[in-house]
XYZ file of C-alpha atoms in Angstrom:
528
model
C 0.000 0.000 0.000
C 1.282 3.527 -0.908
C 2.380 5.408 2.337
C -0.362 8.336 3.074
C 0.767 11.732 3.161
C -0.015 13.501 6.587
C -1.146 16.443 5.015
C -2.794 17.537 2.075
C -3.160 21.645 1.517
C -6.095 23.531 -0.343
C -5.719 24.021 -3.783
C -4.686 27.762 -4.353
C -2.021 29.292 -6.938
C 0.827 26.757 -6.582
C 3.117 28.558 -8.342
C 4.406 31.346 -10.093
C 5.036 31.089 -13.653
C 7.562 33.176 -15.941
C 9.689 35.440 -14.824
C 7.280 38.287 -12.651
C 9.974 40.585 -11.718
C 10.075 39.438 -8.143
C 12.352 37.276 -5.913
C 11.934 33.625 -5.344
C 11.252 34.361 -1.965
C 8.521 36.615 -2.758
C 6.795 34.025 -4.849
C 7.343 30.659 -2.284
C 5.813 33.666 0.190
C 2.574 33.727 -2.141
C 2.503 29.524 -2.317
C 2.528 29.786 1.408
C 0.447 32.224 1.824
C -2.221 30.486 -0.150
C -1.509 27.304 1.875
C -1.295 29.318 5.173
C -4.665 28.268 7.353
C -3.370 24.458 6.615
C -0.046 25.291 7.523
C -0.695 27.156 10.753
C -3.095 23.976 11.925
C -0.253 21.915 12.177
C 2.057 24.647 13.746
C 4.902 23.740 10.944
C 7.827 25.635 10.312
C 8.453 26.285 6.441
C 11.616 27.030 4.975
C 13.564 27.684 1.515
C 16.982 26.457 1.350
C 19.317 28.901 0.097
C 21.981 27.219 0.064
C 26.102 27.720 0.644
C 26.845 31.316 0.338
C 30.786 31.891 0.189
C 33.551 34.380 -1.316
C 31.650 37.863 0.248
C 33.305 39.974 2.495
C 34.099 39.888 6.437
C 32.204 42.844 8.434
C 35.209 41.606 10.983
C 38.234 41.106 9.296
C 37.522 43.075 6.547
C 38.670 40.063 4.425
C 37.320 40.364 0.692
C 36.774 36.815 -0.089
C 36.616 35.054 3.500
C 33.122 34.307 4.454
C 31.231 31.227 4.154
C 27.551 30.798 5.543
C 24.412 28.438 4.935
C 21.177 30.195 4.660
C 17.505 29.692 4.072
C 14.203 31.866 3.971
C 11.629 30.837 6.892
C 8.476 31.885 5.855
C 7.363 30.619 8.705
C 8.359 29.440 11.638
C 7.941 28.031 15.382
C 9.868 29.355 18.071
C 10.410 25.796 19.312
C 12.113 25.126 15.906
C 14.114 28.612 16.160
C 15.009 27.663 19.892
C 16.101 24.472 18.661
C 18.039 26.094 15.670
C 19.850 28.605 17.633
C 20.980 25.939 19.729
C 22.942 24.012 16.669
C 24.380 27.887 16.129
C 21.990 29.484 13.750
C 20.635 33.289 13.934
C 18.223 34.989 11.799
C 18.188 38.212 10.070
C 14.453 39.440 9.331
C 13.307 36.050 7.977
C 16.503 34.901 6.517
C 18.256 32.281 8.913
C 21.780 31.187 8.468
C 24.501 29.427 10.328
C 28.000 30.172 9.786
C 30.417 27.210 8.322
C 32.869 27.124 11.346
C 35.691 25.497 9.923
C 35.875 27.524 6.425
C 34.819 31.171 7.554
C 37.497 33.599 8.312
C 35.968 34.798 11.920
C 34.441 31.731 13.477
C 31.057 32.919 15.091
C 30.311 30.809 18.091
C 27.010 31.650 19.152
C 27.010 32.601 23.447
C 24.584 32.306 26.181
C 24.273 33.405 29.820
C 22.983 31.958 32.803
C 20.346 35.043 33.552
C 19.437 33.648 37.072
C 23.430 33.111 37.899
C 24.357 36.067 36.398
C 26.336 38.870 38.492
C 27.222 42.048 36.667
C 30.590 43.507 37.144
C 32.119 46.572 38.562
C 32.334 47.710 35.070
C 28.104 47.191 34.469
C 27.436 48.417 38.294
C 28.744 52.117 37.143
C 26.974 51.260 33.770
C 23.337 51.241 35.822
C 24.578 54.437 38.213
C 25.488 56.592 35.444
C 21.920 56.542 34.601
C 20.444 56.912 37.781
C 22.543 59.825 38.125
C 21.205 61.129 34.850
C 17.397 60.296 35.745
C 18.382 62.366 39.150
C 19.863 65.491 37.958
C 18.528 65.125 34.037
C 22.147 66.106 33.238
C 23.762 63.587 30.872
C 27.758 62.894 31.844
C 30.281 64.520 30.110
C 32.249 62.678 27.324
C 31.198 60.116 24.931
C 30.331 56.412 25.937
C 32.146 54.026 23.001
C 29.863 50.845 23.292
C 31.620 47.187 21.949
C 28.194 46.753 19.966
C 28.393 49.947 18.226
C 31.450 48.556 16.497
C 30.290 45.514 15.314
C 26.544 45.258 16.046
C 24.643 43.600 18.424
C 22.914 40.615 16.683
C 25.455 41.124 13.588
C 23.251 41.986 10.544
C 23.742 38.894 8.515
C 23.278 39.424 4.552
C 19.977 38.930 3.765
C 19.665 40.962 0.596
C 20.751 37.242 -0.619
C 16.642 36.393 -0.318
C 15.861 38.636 -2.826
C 18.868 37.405 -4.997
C 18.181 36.039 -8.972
C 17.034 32.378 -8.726
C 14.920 30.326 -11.084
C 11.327 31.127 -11.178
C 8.753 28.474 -8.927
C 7.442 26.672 -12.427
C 6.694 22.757 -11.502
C 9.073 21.856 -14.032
C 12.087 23.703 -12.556
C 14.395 23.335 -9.070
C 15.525 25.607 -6.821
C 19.155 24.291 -6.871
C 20.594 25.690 -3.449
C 24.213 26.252 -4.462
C 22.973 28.715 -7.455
C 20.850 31.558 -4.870
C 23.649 33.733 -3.592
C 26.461 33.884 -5.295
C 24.768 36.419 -7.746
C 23.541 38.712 -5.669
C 25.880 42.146 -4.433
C 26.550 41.593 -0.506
C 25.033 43.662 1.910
C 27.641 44.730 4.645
C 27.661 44.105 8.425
C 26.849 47.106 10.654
C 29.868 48.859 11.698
C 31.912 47.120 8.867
C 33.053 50.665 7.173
C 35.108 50.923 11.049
C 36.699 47.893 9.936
C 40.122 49.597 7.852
C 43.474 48.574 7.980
C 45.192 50.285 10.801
C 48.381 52.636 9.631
C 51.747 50.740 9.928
C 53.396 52.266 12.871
C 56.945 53.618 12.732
C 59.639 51.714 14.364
C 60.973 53.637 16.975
C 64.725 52.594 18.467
C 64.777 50.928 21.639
C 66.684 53.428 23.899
C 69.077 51.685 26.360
C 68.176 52.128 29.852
C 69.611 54.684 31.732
C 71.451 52.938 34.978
C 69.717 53.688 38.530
C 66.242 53.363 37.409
C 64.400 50.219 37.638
C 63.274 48.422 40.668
C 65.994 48.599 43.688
C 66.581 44.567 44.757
C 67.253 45.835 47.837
C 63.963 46.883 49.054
C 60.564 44.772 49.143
C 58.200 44.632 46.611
C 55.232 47.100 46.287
C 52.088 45.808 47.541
C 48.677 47.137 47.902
C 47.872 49.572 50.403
C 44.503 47.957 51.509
C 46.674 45.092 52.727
C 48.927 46.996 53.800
C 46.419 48.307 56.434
C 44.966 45.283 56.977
C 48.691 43.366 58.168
C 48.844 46.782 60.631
C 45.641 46.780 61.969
C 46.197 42.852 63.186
C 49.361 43.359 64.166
C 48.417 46.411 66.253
C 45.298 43.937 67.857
C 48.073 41.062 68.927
C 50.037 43.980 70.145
C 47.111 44.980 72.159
C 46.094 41.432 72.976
C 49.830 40.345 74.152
C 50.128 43.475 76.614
C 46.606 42.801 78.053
C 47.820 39.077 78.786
C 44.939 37.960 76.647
C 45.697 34.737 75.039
C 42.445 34.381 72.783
C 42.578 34.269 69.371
C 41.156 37.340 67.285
C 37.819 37.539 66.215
C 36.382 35.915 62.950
C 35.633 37.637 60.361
C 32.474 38.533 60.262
C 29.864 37.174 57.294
C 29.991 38.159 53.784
C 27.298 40.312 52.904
C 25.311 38.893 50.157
C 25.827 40.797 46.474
C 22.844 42.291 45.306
C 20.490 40.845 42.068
C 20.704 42.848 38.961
C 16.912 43.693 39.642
C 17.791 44.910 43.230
C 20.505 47.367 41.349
C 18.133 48.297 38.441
C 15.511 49.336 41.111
C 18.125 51.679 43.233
C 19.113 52.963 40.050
C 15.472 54.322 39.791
C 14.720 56.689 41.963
C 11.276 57.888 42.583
C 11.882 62.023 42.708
C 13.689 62.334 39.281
C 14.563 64.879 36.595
C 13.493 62.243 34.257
C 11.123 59.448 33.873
C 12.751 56.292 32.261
C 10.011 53.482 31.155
C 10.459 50.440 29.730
C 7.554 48.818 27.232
C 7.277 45.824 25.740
C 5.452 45.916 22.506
C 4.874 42.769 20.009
C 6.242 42.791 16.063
C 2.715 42.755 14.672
C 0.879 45.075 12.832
C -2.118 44.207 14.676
C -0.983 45.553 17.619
C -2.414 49.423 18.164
C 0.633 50.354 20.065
C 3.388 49.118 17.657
C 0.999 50.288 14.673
C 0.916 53.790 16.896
C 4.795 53.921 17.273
C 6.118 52.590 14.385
C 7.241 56.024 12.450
C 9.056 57.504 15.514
C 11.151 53.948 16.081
C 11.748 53.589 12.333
C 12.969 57.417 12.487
C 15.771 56.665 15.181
C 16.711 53.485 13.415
C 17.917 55.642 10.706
C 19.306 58.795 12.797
C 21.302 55.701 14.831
C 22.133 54.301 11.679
C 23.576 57.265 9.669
C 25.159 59.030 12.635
C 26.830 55.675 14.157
C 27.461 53.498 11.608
C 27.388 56.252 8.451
C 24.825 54.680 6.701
C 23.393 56.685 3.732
C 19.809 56.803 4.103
C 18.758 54.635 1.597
C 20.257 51.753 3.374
C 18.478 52.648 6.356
C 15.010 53.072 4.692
C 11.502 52.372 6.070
C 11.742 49.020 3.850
C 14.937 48.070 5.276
C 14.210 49.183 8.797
C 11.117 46.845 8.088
C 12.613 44.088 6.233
C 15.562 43.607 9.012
C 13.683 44.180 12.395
C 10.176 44.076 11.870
C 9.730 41.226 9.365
C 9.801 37.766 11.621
C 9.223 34.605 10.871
C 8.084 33.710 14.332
C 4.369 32.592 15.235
C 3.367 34.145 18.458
C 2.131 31.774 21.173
C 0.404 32.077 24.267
C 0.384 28.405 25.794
C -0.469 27.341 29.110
C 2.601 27.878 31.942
C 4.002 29.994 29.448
C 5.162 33.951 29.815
C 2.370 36.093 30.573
C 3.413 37.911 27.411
C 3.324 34.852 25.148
C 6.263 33.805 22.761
C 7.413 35.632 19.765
C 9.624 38.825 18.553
C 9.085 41.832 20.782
C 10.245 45.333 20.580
C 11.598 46.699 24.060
C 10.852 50.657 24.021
C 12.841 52.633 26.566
C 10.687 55.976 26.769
C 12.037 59.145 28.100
C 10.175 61.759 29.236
C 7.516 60.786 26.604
C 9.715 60.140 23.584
C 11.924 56.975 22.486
C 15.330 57.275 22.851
C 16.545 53.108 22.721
C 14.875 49.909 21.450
C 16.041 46.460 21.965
C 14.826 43.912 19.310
C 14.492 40.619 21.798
C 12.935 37.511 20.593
C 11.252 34.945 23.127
C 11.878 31.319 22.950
C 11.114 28.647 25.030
C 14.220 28.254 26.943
C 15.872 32.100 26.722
C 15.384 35.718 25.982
C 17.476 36.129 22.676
C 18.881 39.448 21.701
C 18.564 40.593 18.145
C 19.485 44.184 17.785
C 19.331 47.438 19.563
C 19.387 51.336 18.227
C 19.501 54.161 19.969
C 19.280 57.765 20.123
C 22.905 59.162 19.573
C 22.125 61.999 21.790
C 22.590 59.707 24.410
C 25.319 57.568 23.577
C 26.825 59.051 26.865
C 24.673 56.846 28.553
C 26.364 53.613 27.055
C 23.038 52.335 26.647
C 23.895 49.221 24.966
C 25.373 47.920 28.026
C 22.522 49.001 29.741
C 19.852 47.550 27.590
C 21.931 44.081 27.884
C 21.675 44.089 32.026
C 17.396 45.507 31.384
C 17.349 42.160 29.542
C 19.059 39.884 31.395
C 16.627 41.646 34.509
C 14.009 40.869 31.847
C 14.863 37.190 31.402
C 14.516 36.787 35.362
C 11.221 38.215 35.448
C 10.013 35.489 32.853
C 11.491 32.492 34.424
C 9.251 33.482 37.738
C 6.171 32.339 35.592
C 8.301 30.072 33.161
C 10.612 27.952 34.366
C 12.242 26.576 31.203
C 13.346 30.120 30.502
C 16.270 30.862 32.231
C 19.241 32.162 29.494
C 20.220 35.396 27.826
C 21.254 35.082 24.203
C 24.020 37.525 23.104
C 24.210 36.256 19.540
C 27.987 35.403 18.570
C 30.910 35.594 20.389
C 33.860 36.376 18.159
C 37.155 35.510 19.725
C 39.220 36.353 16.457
C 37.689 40.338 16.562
C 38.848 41.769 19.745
C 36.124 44.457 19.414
C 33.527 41.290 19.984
C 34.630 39.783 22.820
C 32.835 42.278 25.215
C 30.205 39.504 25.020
C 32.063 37.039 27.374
C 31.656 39.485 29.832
C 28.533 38.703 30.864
C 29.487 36.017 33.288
C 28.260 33.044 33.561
C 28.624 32.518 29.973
C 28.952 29.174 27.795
C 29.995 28.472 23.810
C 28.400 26.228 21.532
C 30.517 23.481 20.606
C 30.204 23.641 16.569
C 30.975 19.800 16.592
C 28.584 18.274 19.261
C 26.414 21.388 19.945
C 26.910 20.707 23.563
C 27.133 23.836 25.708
C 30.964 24.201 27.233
C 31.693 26.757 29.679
C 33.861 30.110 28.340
C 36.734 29.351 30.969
C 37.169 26.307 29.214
C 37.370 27.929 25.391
C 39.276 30.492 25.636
C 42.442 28.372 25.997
C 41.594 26.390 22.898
C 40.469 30.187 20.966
C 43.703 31.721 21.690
C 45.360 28.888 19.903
C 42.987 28.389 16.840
C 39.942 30.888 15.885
C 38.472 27.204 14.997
C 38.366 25.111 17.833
C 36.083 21.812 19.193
C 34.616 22.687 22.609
C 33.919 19.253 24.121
C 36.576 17.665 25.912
C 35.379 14.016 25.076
C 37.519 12.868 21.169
C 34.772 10.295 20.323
C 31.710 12.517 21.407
C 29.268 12.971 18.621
C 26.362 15.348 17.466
C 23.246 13.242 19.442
C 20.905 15.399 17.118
C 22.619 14.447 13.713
C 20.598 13.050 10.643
C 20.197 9.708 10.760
C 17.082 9.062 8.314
C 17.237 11.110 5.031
C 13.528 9.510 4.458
C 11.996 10.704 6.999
C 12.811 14.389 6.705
C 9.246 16.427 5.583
C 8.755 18.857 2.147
C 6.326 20.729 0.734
C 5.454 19.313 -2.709
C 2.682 20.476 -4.892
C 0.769 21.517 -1.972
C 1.436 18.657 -0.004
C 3.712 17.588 2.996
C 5.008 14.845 2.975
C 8.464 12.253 3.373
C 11.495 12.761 1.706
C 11.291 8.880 0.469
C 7.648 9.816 -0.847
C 8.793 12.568 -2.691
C 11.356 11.230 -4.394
C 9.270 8.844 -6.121
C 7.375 11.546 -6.749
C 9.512 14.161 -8.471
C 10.592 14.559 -11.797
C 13.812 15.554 -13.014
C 17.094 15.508 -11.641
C 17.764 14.038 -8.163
C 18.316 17.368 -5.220
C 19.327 14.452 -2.583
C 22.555 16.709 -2.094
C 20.872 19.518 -1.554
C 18.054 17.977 0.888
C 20.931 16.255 2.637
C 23.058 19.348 3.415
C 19.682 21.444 4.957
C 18.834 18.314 7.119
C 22.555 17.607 8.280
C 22.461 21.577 9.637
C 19.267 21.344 11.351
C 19.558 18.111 12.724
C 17.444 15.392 12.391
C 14.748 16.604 15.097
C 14.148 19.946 13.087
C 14.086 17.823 10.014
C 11.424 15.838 11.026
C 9.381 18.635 12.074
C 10.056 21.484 9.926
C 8.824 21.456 6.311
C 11.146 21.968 3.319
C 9.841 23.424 -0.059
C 10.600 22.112 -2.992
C 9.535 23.081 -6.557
């Protein structure tokens, strides 16, 4: 008997035919779109391999030729499946996802997680949260200009995704979408903050002057030590003094307790004080045009998307238009979901609004999975760049991710997108302690303590100690991995006998060897 496919999808129109003018992606879009109510019933993912995308330029290096990445189009997706993506080290820009080859690109991007209910911000992050307290006191901002790690390179890295809109065959039933064949065509779009990425000027060698004799450190006298101890060693030695005149033999008190360091909620809170110059507020607002207060604020946030672009990372303004600004944070792929012992606010991409005094000055594009608060991008008002607020939208979020986990327990990480070890400017991300890699070899989670090591002796490195572990999640069963097929879903195996043509095993084998066998089975491929 002839295995039954699980789902059949209303008739609609299937495909495009001739050459319309518009992308591939634009057309599969349509085919879903018609196919949509079926699709959504089933809560299935549906993606467009793009295939190997190679020889365009680092945003990090500012190698020419150095850059390999995997990417497909997901016209729709769970955020199970993009929590369990993210987790074999792909990211999405807008709706294109890709996942960097490891072992061929030029900057390895290991994607980096913290342990939000673990997490203890540093001296460095403490002054971070003052500054603006300060600033919400007085309504002064501090003198001189914050430099923030993300402005350099940006926070989420803005992947090229002007490689969906690329030149690929049309969608006729006769044709393939070959993967290999959908980027190489198309003109790369750069990374934020790659123009900042030139070739430093060769220094001049300057003679080493022979040192002049009587300076240096005199052997004869001990070496310098802190003063703090220094006053500590007195103040003991004063107390035995004291003890041994006394003819008191007991030993001198303990020390007494530690005092417990405070949450990063408790230091958000002190860093708000009620009587202020300014009011600082924090909204959380959905990526859907059905919302009235995103619909109601969407010109004034696409408006300092491009005033942060042009004045931070010198965009012109047509690559910061209301089409881009659209295309690269508002466009998601991500159903929203609301189930039961979930978030309050449900799953999905959210925009986090930080009003001042009635007017937005930051927003942090966060998406929630599952398991973690993952950050996507933030832009800001340059105005306040003295504020370094993209250190202090990273400790609002990891405060964020907290809050969640009270009425979600699986949701307990912070997502920082990549950690680059090879682009100095990108390791500010490690800072966020505790923090863990993703092995690009097993996918198991290793923590940063135990990577650097191997980083600073290979960009490319395998995280997991054990030499014979293995990916558990790797494809096993080419069969049994699902595509979309003339408006139906179904096997692999039962669309090969299907199909006409030329065999795309390669091509089928390559998307489900990246998104492991799980995702495989669950997500839906399109073919033509």
């Amino acid at each position: 008997m002839a295995e039954q496919c699980p789902l059949t999808l209303p008739k609609g129109r299937a495909r495009c035919r001739g050459n319309t003018g518009v992308s591939s992606c634009q057309q599969v879009s349509r085919y879903v779109s018609t196919t949509r109510v079926a699709v959504e019933a089933t809560m299935r993912t549906v993606n467009e391999a793009k295939g190997l995308k190679s020889g365009y330029r680092c945003g990090y290096c500012g190698a020419s030729n150095s850059k390999v990445s995997y990417g497909m189009w997901a016209h729709v997706m769970t955020v199970q499946d993009y929590q369990d993506l993210i987790d074999r080290g792909w990211r999405r820009s807008g709706k294109y996802v890709y996942k960097p080859v490891m072992n061929r690109t030029c900057c390895p991007q290991y994607t980096i997680r913290c342990h939000a209910l673990r997490f203890q911000p540093s001296k460095t992050q403490k002054k971070v949260l003052k500054k603006v307290g300060k600033f919400l006191l007085s309504g002064r901002l501090p003198q001189g200009e914050a430099e923030e790690p993300m402005d350099l390179h940006c926070k989420g890295e803005q992947e090229t995704a002007t490689a969906c809109r690329s030149k690929v065959s049309t969608l006729d039933e006769g044709s393939l979408v070959v993967c290999e064949q959908a980027d190489e065509e198309a003109e790369p779009t750069r990374t934020c903050g790659e123009e900042l990425e030139v070739e430093p000027p060769a220094e001049k060698a300057t003679p080493v002057a022979t040192p002049k004799p009587g300076f240096g450190a005199d052997p004869h006298r001990p070496p310098c030590r802190k003063a703090k101890e220094m006053r500590r060693e007195r103040r003991l030695q004063k107390l035995l003094q004291k003890q041994q005149a006394g003819g008191i033999t007991q030993a001198p008190p303990a020390p007494s307790p530690s005092v417990p360091a405070k949450s990063i909620k408790e230091l958000i809170a002190e860093s708000l004080p009620t009587e202020v110059a300014s009011q600082l507020e924090v909204r959380l607002v959905p990526v859907s045009s059905d919302d009235p207060q995103f619909s109601a604020t969407y010109s004034q946030s696409a408006a300092l998307y491009a005033r942060y672009q042009i004045a931070i990372h010198k965009d012109s303004p047509a690559d910061c238009s209301d089409s881009e600004f659209r295309r690269f944070l508002c466009d998601s792929p991500l159903e929203a979901e609301c189930p039961p012992g979930g978030p309050e606010c449900g799953y999905g991409s959210f925009h986090q609004q930080y009003w001042l005094d009635g007017k937005i000055i930051a927003v942090g594009v966060i998406d929630i999975l599952p398991s973690c608060v993952s950050s996507v991008y933030l832009y800001y008002d340059p105005d306040y760049s003295a504020l370094s607020l993209g250190t202090y939208s990273a400790l609002r979020e990891i405060a964020f991710t907290q809050q969640l986990q009270e009425s979600s327990a699986q949701l307990c990480f912070y997502y920082l997108g990549f950690y680059i070890h090879s682009c100095p400017k990108m390791r500010y991300k490690g800072q966020y302690r505790p923090a863990e890699l993703l092995c690009p070899e097993t996918y198991a989670w290793v923590p940063i303590e135990r990577c650097l090591p191997k980083l600073q002796q290979s960009p490319y490195s395998r995280f997991h100690e054990l030499p014979n572990a293995d990916d558990e999640n790797r494809l096993t069963e080419l069969g049994r991995v699902q595509v979309l097929y003339r408006r139906t879903i179904m096997p692999y195996r039962v669309y090969e006998r299907k199909r006409r043509g030329a065999s795309d095993e390669e091509c089928v084998r390559q998307y489900a060897e990246l998104v492991g066998q799980t995702c495989a089975e669950r997500m839906v491929l399109y073919r033509a």
